[in-house]
Amino acid sequence: MIQEIYTKVLAGESDGVRSAVQKALDEGIKPSKIINDALIKAMDEVGARMKSGEMYVPEVLIAAEAMKAGLGLVKPLLEGEAYAVGKVVIGTVAGDLHDIGKNLVTMLLESSGFEVIDLGVDASAEVFLEAAGKHKPQIVGLSALLTTTMASMEATVKALREKAPGIKTMIGGAPVSQQFADEIGAGGYAPDGASAVDLAKKLIQ
Amino acid sequence: MSKVFQQYQGGSNKVFPGDKVKEIHEASVHLMEKVGVKVHNPRARQIFADHGAQVDHGEAIVKIPRSMLEDAVAAAPSRVLLCGREEKNDLVLEGTNTYLGTGGTVLYTLDLDTGERRPTEVRDVAGYAKMTDALENVAFFVINCYPQDVATEDVDVNRFYHSFANTSKHVMGGIYTMEGLKDVIRLSEEIAGGKANLLARPFVSFITLIMSPLVMEVTYTDFLMEIVRYGLPLTTPAEPLAGATAPVTLAGTVTINNVESLAGLVLAQLIRKGHPTLYGTTSSIMDMVTGTYMAGAIESALINAGCAQMAQYYEIPIYATGGMSDSKIPDCQAGYESAATAMIVALAGANYIHDAFGLLEFCTTLSYEKMVIDNEIVGMALRAVRGIEVNEETIAADIIAEVGPGGNFLAHRHTAGHVRKEFFFPRVADRQMRRDWEASGSADTAARAKVMAEEILREHRPLGFAEDLEALLRKNYAGIK
Ligand code: B1M
């Protein structure tokens, strides 16, 4: 059954995943095993296939949908066990309206098992701080696409470092670079969606 | 010399038949009436409401009735004059008149000396404006880079000042702040000698934006309203990316673009009937392997050509996009992507095709060499737009009879008389025999273009400002570098 769930996730068949997960539960397979050995493992494979260009972005997202459909059945049975790999608060910084990249990063993080709280666009340092306090994520992710909004990114990272020092920050977006991340003291920089997932995984270790 | 800039009639390329234009129009009306547009700007929402649109202030949804759209389309001028600071550079946007120019607000340029990618500076705003001024096929300057060597609050005024200083062709640009917009308008008035002169001969115009799918946000909608109230020409482009912020089907992307751009146009016409508003598109696709925005995709050209057909149906001039590439250097890919996309959109008769010069790497990097190469690509595209002129003189039956079987036309007066008009004469392309090409150093396309770019930057003298005007402007705007 584990194999079947795995295959159905790869094929992006939500209904198929749901019925396979139900069968697995009926057979007495442990929820955590279903999650780790079938659902997350399938998404790891999806990630690899995306990187190699074998799977296209929409196919990846449909596979992620299917994964989440299965997760929805198993999650309530976890009895307090944390199911998510980690928690990320993400947003586009103040003054910036570009969200396509941030949304893609969000979807890919979710597909890899992260719980993501999305603050949308034009989010000020206060909004980030408040969300960090409320959701207690391991990571806060910031996106900026304009040179003019790199300053808000810097201010937000600074505020987070001062007021929420336990939380790691990661940044991305077209004008941003590793050098800029180093300059403003961000925890990490990712040039694209796939490396954002890798970076997030590294940051929570 | 003719009074206005050289005119070409596009429109031979149709990417869908005429009845499909109607179908997209009807779908658009349906979407405007039933789904509506999210207008985050409360002031704009109120204007829509005051004129009878169905507005849900809580959800920020504005539903635009058919009659409101029809009135706006009827009110919007079918002919928009975008002037140069010299009359010979005036552009008449109407019908299928086709012009191509620069665009993109990029952050990087390939350095002309080193070939390295480096941040753009004020000298690049000036440099690309000067190139625009000198290259014969560039019809206008959409300010194509962001100077990273001046303070944020001085960016807008520096972008426009150095553009005006280096080209007398029409200048259009996006703005970053309301203060900046007001500065730029004041600066333009000072150059024109007052508001009345500026509005009579608008040598500057602006770009705001609609966010796909179906959103008008706060700041840019404020810019839109400010510009319309003032009266300078404006475009309200949408940038739906097929597969990401629009349906993956190109017809769906044209449809959503149509709704969005028209929504901006409706707002403009509600504020000031007859305001010179351009229908706008910068639409393209998202690459499904890398998940990034693509600039040189063939589908982008098709969407833009489709939007041109829609704009022609409404008889509203269009600001469109074409001629970019995603290559990182001015290489073969840069050439074929730019050529294919520029050609398709130009043949569709889009009026004001921006982004067609010098752009590389997803609209993030400029290249001086590529700008020279694109001047040639656009020259070829415009030659194609011109098509084949057919009349007694060009069919030349009498000349054929005169030369007769087995003769030749090379030395005939008819040939000498027509060759300059019939043939396009490239300047970058190499047409030498191999021996001569080798003797002249075996330079490739980019290397040949580099020499030409260097020459323009060194030798070309734009109109510029009279000394006292320059002094005045610099005194009034201390931030000018
Ligand atoms: C948290 O951790 C992470 C980790 C990785 C992260 C991350 C966070 N965030 C991103 N990443 C990374 O992973 C993602 C997935 O691989 C990647 O995200 P990206 O966002 O890079 O990639 C996306 C998947 C696809 N890419 C995009 O979505 C951006 C594409 C381009 C063409 C672009 C678009 C689409 C838009 N734009 Co604008 N836009 C451009 C862009 C040019 C470009 N090639 O980048 C850029 C960024 N825009 C620019 C400009 C100037 C503007 N834009 C504006 C508006 C818009 C649209 C609304 C039309 C639209 C955005 C729609 C939307 N919903 O987001 C205006 C500004 C609005 C504002 N205040 O924000 C306006 C000012 C234009 C105007 N009309 O005045 C330029 C910036 C120049 C500058 N000075 O900074 C620009 C480079 C284009 C250009 N050459 O002119 C990585 O960067």
PDB file of C-alpha atoms in Angstrom, chain A residues 33-185:
ATOM      1  CA  LYS A  33       5.016   5.647   8.390  1.00  0.00           C
ATOM      2  CA  ILE A  34       2.469   6.710   5.760  1.00  0.00           C
ATOM      3  CA  ILE A  35       3.729  10.245   5.974  1.00  0.00           C
ATOM      4  CA  ASN A  36       7.429   9.590   5.949  1.00  0.00           C
ATOM      5  CA  ASP A  37       7.714   6.520   3.737  1.00  0.00           C
ATOM      6  CA  ALA A  38       5.006   7.359   1.241  1.00  0.00           C
ATOM      7  CA  LEU A  39       3.893  10.977   1.154  1.00  0.00           C
ATOM      8  CA  ILE A  40       7.110  12.868   1.934  1.00  0.00           C
ATOM      9  CA  LYS A  41       9.263  10.356   0.107  1.00  0.00           C
ATOM     10  CA  ALA A  42       7.144  10.785  -3.000  1.00  0.00           C
ATOM     11  CA  MET A  43       7.555  14.535  -2.786  1.00  0.00           C
ATOM     12  CA  ASP A  44      11.320  14.152  -2.459  1.00  0.00           C
ATOM     13  CA  GLU A  45      11.226  12.219  -5.719  1.00  0.00           C
ATOM     14  CA  VAL A  46       9.009  14.898  -7.260  1.00  0.00           C
ATOM     15  CA  GLY A  47      11.580  17.495  -6.207  1.00  0.00           C
ATOM     16  CA  ALA A  48      14.363  15.523  -7.860  1.00  0.00           C
ATOM     17  CA  ARG A  49      12.350  15.095 -11.060  1.00  0.00           C
ATOM     18  CA  MET A  50      11.627  18.811 -11.139  1.00  0.00           C
ATOM     19  CA  LYS A  51      15.288  19.640 -10.837  1.00  0.00           C
ATOM     20  CA  SER A  52      16.177  17.302 -13.680  1.00  0.00           C
ATOM     21  CA  GLY A  53      13.481  18.868 -15.849  1.00  0.00           C
ATOM     22  CA  GLU A  54      11.526  15.620 -16.072  1.00  0.00           C
ATOM     23  CA  MET A  55       8.494  17.075 -14.305  1.00  0.00           C
ATOM     24  CA  TYR A  56       7.063  20.512 -15.070  1.00  0.00           C
ATOM     25  CA  VAL A  57       6.034  22.997 -12.406  1.00  0.00           C
ATOM     26  CA  PRO A  58       2.245  22.488 -12.737  1.00  0.00           C
ATOM     27  CA  GLU A  59       2.731  18.704 -12.540  1.00  0.00           C
ATOM     28  CA  VAL A  60       4.767  19.204  -9.392  1.00  0.00           C
ATOM     29  CA  LEU A  61       2.032  21.310  -7.850  1.00  0.00           C
ATOM     30  CA  ILE A  62      -0.650  18.774  -8.748  1.00  0.00           C
ATOM     31  CA  ALA A  63       1.456  16.051  -7.125  1.00  0.00           C
ATOM     32  CA  ALA A  64       1.688  18.302  -4.074  1.00  0.00           C
ATOM     33  CA  GLU A  65      -2.116  18.626  -4.059  1.00  0.00           C
ATOM     34  CA  ALA A  66      -2.385  14.848  -4.082  1.00  0.00           C
ATOM     35  CA  MET A  67       0.119  14.616  -1.247  1.00  0.00           C
ATOM     36  CA  LYS A  68      -1.904  17.093   0.774  1.00  0.00           C
ATOM     37  CA  ALA A  69      -5.102  15.146   0.119  1.00  0.00           C
ATOM     38  CA  GLY A  70      -3.451  12.120   1.736  1.00  0.00           C
ATOM     39  CA  LEU A  71      -1.993  14.222   4.516  1.00  0.00           C
ATOM     40  CA  GLY A  72      -5.471  15.550   5.341  1.00  0.00           C
ATOM     41  CA  LEU A  73      -6.593  12.016   6.216  1.00  0.00           C
ATOM     42  CA  VAL A  74      -3.584  11.163   8.321  1.00  0.00           C
ATOM     43  CA  LYS A  75      -3.000  14.453  10.118  1.00  0.00           C
ATOM     44  CA  PRO A  76      -5.899  14.170  12.618  1.00  0.00           C
ATOM     45  CA  LEU A  77      -4.599  10.757  13.724  1.00  0.00           C
ATOM     46  CA  LEU A  78      -1.145  11.977  14.669  1.00  0.00           C
ATOM     47  CA  GLU A  79      -1.937  12.675  18.346  1.00  0.00           C
ATOM     48  CA  GLY A  80       0.297  15.661  18.921  1.00  0.00           C
ATOM     49  CA  GLU A  81       3.201  14.316  16.888  1.00  0.00           C
ATOM     50  CA  ALA A  82       4.448  17.160  14.695  1.00  0.00           C
ATOM     51  CA  TYR A  83       3.882  16.208  11.099  1.00  0.00           C
ATOM     52  CA  ALA A  84       5.444  19.168   9.380  1.00  0.00           C
ATOM     53  CA  VAL A  85       9.122  19.158   8.588  1.00  0.00           C
ATOM     54  CA  GLY A  86       9.228  22.723   9.863  1.00  0.00           C
ATOM     55  CA  LYS A  87       7.317  25.983   9.966  1.00  0.00           C
ATOM     56  CA  VAL A  88       7.997  29.006   7.767  1.00  0.00           C
ATOM     57  CA  VAL A  89       6.463  32.467   7.794  1.00  0.00           C
ATOM     58  CA  ILE A  90       6.897  34.032   4.347  1.00  0.00           C
ATOM     59  CA  GLY A  91       6.047  37.333   2.678  1.00  0.00           C
ATOM     60  CA  THR A  92       6.981  39.977   0.120  1.00  0.00           C
ATOM     61  CA  VAL A  93       8.506  43.014   1.846  1.00  0.00           C
ATOM     62  CA  ALA A  94       7.017  46.495   2.242  1.00  0.00           C
ATOM     63  CA  GLY A  95       6.565  48.477  -0.970  1.00  0.00           C
ATOM     64  CA  ASP A  96       6.820  45.404  -3.166  1.00  0.00           C
ATOM     65  CA  LEU A  97       3.914  43.788  -4.971  1.00  0.00           C
ATOM     66  CA  HIS A  98       5.689  40.987  -6.788  1.00  0.00           C
ATOM     67  CA  ASP A  99       4.423  37.683  -5.480  1.00  0.00           C
ATOM     68  CA  ILE A 100       4.739  35.085  -8.208  1.00  0.00           C
ATOM     69  CA  GLY A 101       8.158  33.927  -7.008  1.00  0.00           C
ATOM     70  CA  LYS A 102       7.148  34.018  -3.355  1.00  0.00           C
ATOM     71  CA  ASN A 103       4.009  32.001  -4.128  1.00  0.00           C
ATOM     72  CA  LEU A 104       6.033  29.434  -6.008  1.00  0.00           C
ATOM     73  CA  VAL A 105       8.500  29.127  -3.143  1.00  0.00           C
ATOM     74  CA  THR A 106       5.537  28.740  -0.762  1.00  0.00           C
ATOM     75  CA  MET A 107       4.006  25.953  -2.812  1.00  0.00           C
ATOM     76  CA  LEU A 108       7.308  24.133  -3.128  1.00  0.00           C
ATOM     77  CA  LEU A 109       7.986  24.414   0.610  1.00  0.00           C
ATOM     78  CA  GLU A 110       4.529  23.042   1.320  1.00  0.00           C
ATOM     79  CA  SER A 111       5.107  20.228  -1.117  1.00  0.00           C
ATOM     80  CA  SER A 112       8.189  19.283   0.822  1.00  0.00           C
ATOM     81  CA  GLY A 113       6.226  19.024   4.040  1.00  0.00           C
ATOM     82  CA  PHE A 114       6.746  22.496   5.507  1.00  0.00           C
ATOM     83  CA  GLU A 115       3.894  24.335   7.126  1.00  0.00           C
ATOM     84  CA  VAL A 116       3.904  27.815   5.572  1.00  0.00           C
ATOM     85  CA  ILE A 117       2.156  30.960   6.769  1.00  0.00           C
ATOM     86  CA  ASP A 118       1.952  33.442   3.905  1.00  0.00           C
ATOM     87  CA  LEU A 119       1.762  37.149   4.756  1.00  0.00           C
ATOM     88  CA  GLY A 120       1.098  38.195   1.183  1.00  0.00           C
ATOM     89  CA  VAL A 121       2.703  41.262  -0.395  1.00  0.00           C
ATOM     90  CA  ASP A 122       3.748  44.670   0.899  1.00  0.00           C
ATOM     91  CA  ALA A 123       4.338  43.272   4.399  1.00  0.00           C
ATOM     92  CA  SER A 124       6.037  45.651   6.820  1.00  0.00           C
ATOM     93  CA  ALA A 125       8.623  44.734   9.459  1.00  0.00           C
ATOM     94  CA  GLU A 126       5.867  44.971  12.090  1.00  0.00           C
ATOM     95  CA  VAL A 127       3.701  42.486  10.208  1.00  0.00           C
ATOM     96  CA  PHE A 128       6.619  40.062   9.980  1.00  0.00           C
ATOM     97  CA  LEU A 129       7.456  40.517  13.677  1.00  0.00           C
ATOM     98  CA  GLU A 130       3.895  40.013  14.756  1.00  0.00           C
ATOM     99  CA  ALA A 131       3.545  36.849  12.679  1.00  0.00           C
ATOM    100  CA  ALA A 132       6.856  35.566  14.002  1.00  0.00           C
ATOM    101  CA  GLY A 133       5.617  36.083  17.551  1.00  0.00           C
ATOM    102  CA  LYS A 134       2.278  34.483  16.875  1.00  0.00           C
ATOM    103  CA  HIS A 135       3.294  31.439  14.815  1.00  0.00           C
ATOM    104  CA  LYS A 136       6.749  30.774  16.260  1.00  0.00           C
ATOM    105  CA  PRO A 137       8.276  29.509  13.008  1.00  0.00           C
ATOM    106  CA  GLN A 138      11.846  28.254  12.694  1.00  0.00           C
ATOM    107  CA  ILE A 139      12.279  30.357   9.565  1.00  0.00           C
ATOM    108  CA  VAL A 140      11.032  33.695   8.278  1.00  0.00           C
ATOM    109  CA  GLY A 141      11.326  34.040   4.501  1.00  0.00           C
ATOM    110  CA  LEU A 142      11.418  37.393   2.725  1.00  0.00           C
ATOM    111  CA  SER A 143      11.033  38.108  -0.956  1.00  0.00           C
ATOM    112  CA  ALA A 144      11.907  41.351  -2.810  1.00  0.00           C
ATOM    113  CA  LEU A 145      11.962  42.015  -6.551  1.00  0.00           C
ATOM    114  CA  LEU A 146      12.770  45.719  -6.641  1.00  0.00           C
ATOM    115  CA  THR A 147      15.987  47.548  -5.813  1.00  0.00           C
ATOM    116  CA  THR A 148      13.846  50.099  -4.034  1.00  0.00           C
ATOM    117  CA  THR A 149      12.448  47.468  -1.668  1.00  0.00           C
ATOM    118  CA  MET A 150      15.755  45.862  -0.781  1.00  0.00           C
ATOM    119  CA  ALA A 151      15.940  48.533   1.923  1.00  0.00           C
ATOM    120  CA  SER A 152      12.693  47.266   3.502  1.00  0.00           C
ATOM    121  CA  MET A 153      14.141  43.783   3.345  1.00  0.00           C
ATOM    122  CA  GLU A 154      17.216  44.947   5.196  1.00  0.00           C
ATOM    123  CA  ALA A 155      15.128  46.752   7.830  1.00  0.00           C
ATOM    124  CA  THR A 156      12.901  43.722   8.345  1.00  0.00           C
ATOM    125  CA  VAL A 157      15.797  41.296   8.697  1.00  0.00           C
ATOM    126  CA  LYS A 158      17.398  43.660  11.174  1.00  0.00           C
ATOM    127  CA  ALA A 159      14.205  43.955  13.229  1.00  0.00           C
ATOM    128  CA  LEU A 160      13.836  40.176  13.275  1.00  0.00           C
ATOM    129  CA  ARG A 161      17.433  39.690  14.350  1.00  0.00           C
ATOM    130  CA  GLU A 162      16.936  42.093  17.225  1.00  0.00           C
ATOM    131  CA  LYS A 163      13.488  41.127  18.390  1.00  0.00           C
ATOM    132  CA  ALA A 164      13.288  37.443  17.424  1.00  0.00           C
ATOM    133  CA  PRO A 165      16.895  36.267  17.514  1.00  0.00           C
ATOM    134  CA  GLY A 166      15.998  32.565  17.660  1.00  0.00           C
ATOM    135  CA  ILE A 167      14.389  32.636  14.230  1.00  0.00           C
ATOM    136  CA  LYS A 168      16.436  32.139  11.075  1.00  0.00           C
ATOM    137  CA  THR A 169      15.808  34.353   8.053  1.00  0.00           C
ATOM    138  CA  MET A 170      16.055  33.472   4.391  1.00  0.00           C
ATOM    139  CA  ILE A 171      15.746  35.828   1.471  1.00  0.00           C
ATOM    140  CA  GLY A 172      15.249  35.672  -2.297  1.00  0.00           C
ATOM    141  CA  GLY A 173      14.142  37.585  -5.377  1.00  0.00           C
ATOM    142  CA  ALA A 174      15.726  38.828  -8.592  1.00  0.00           C
ATOM    143  CA  PRO A 175      17.901  41.735  -7.315  1.00  0.00           C
ATOM    144  CA  VAL A 176      18.968  39.926  -4.133  1.00  0.00           C
ATOM    145  CA  SER A 177      22.222  37.983  -3.851  1.00  0.00           C
ATOM    146  CA  GLN A 178      24.276  35.934  -1.422  1.00  0.00           C
ATOM    147  CA  GLN A 179      26.466  38.977  -0.962  1.00  0.00           C
ATOM    148  CA  PHE A 180      23.454  41.086   0.009  1.00  0.00           C
ATOM    149  CA  ALA A 181      22.311  38.361   2.409  1.00  0.00           C
ATOM    150  CA  ASP A 182      25.726  38.454   4.059  1.00  0.00           C
ATOM    151  CA  GLU A 183      25.695  42.239   4.228  1.00  0.00           C
ATOM    152  CA  ILE A 184      22.345  42.424   6.006  1.00  0.00           C
ATOM    153  CA  GLY A 185      22.985  39.366   8.150  1.00  0.00           C
TER     154      GLY A 185
END
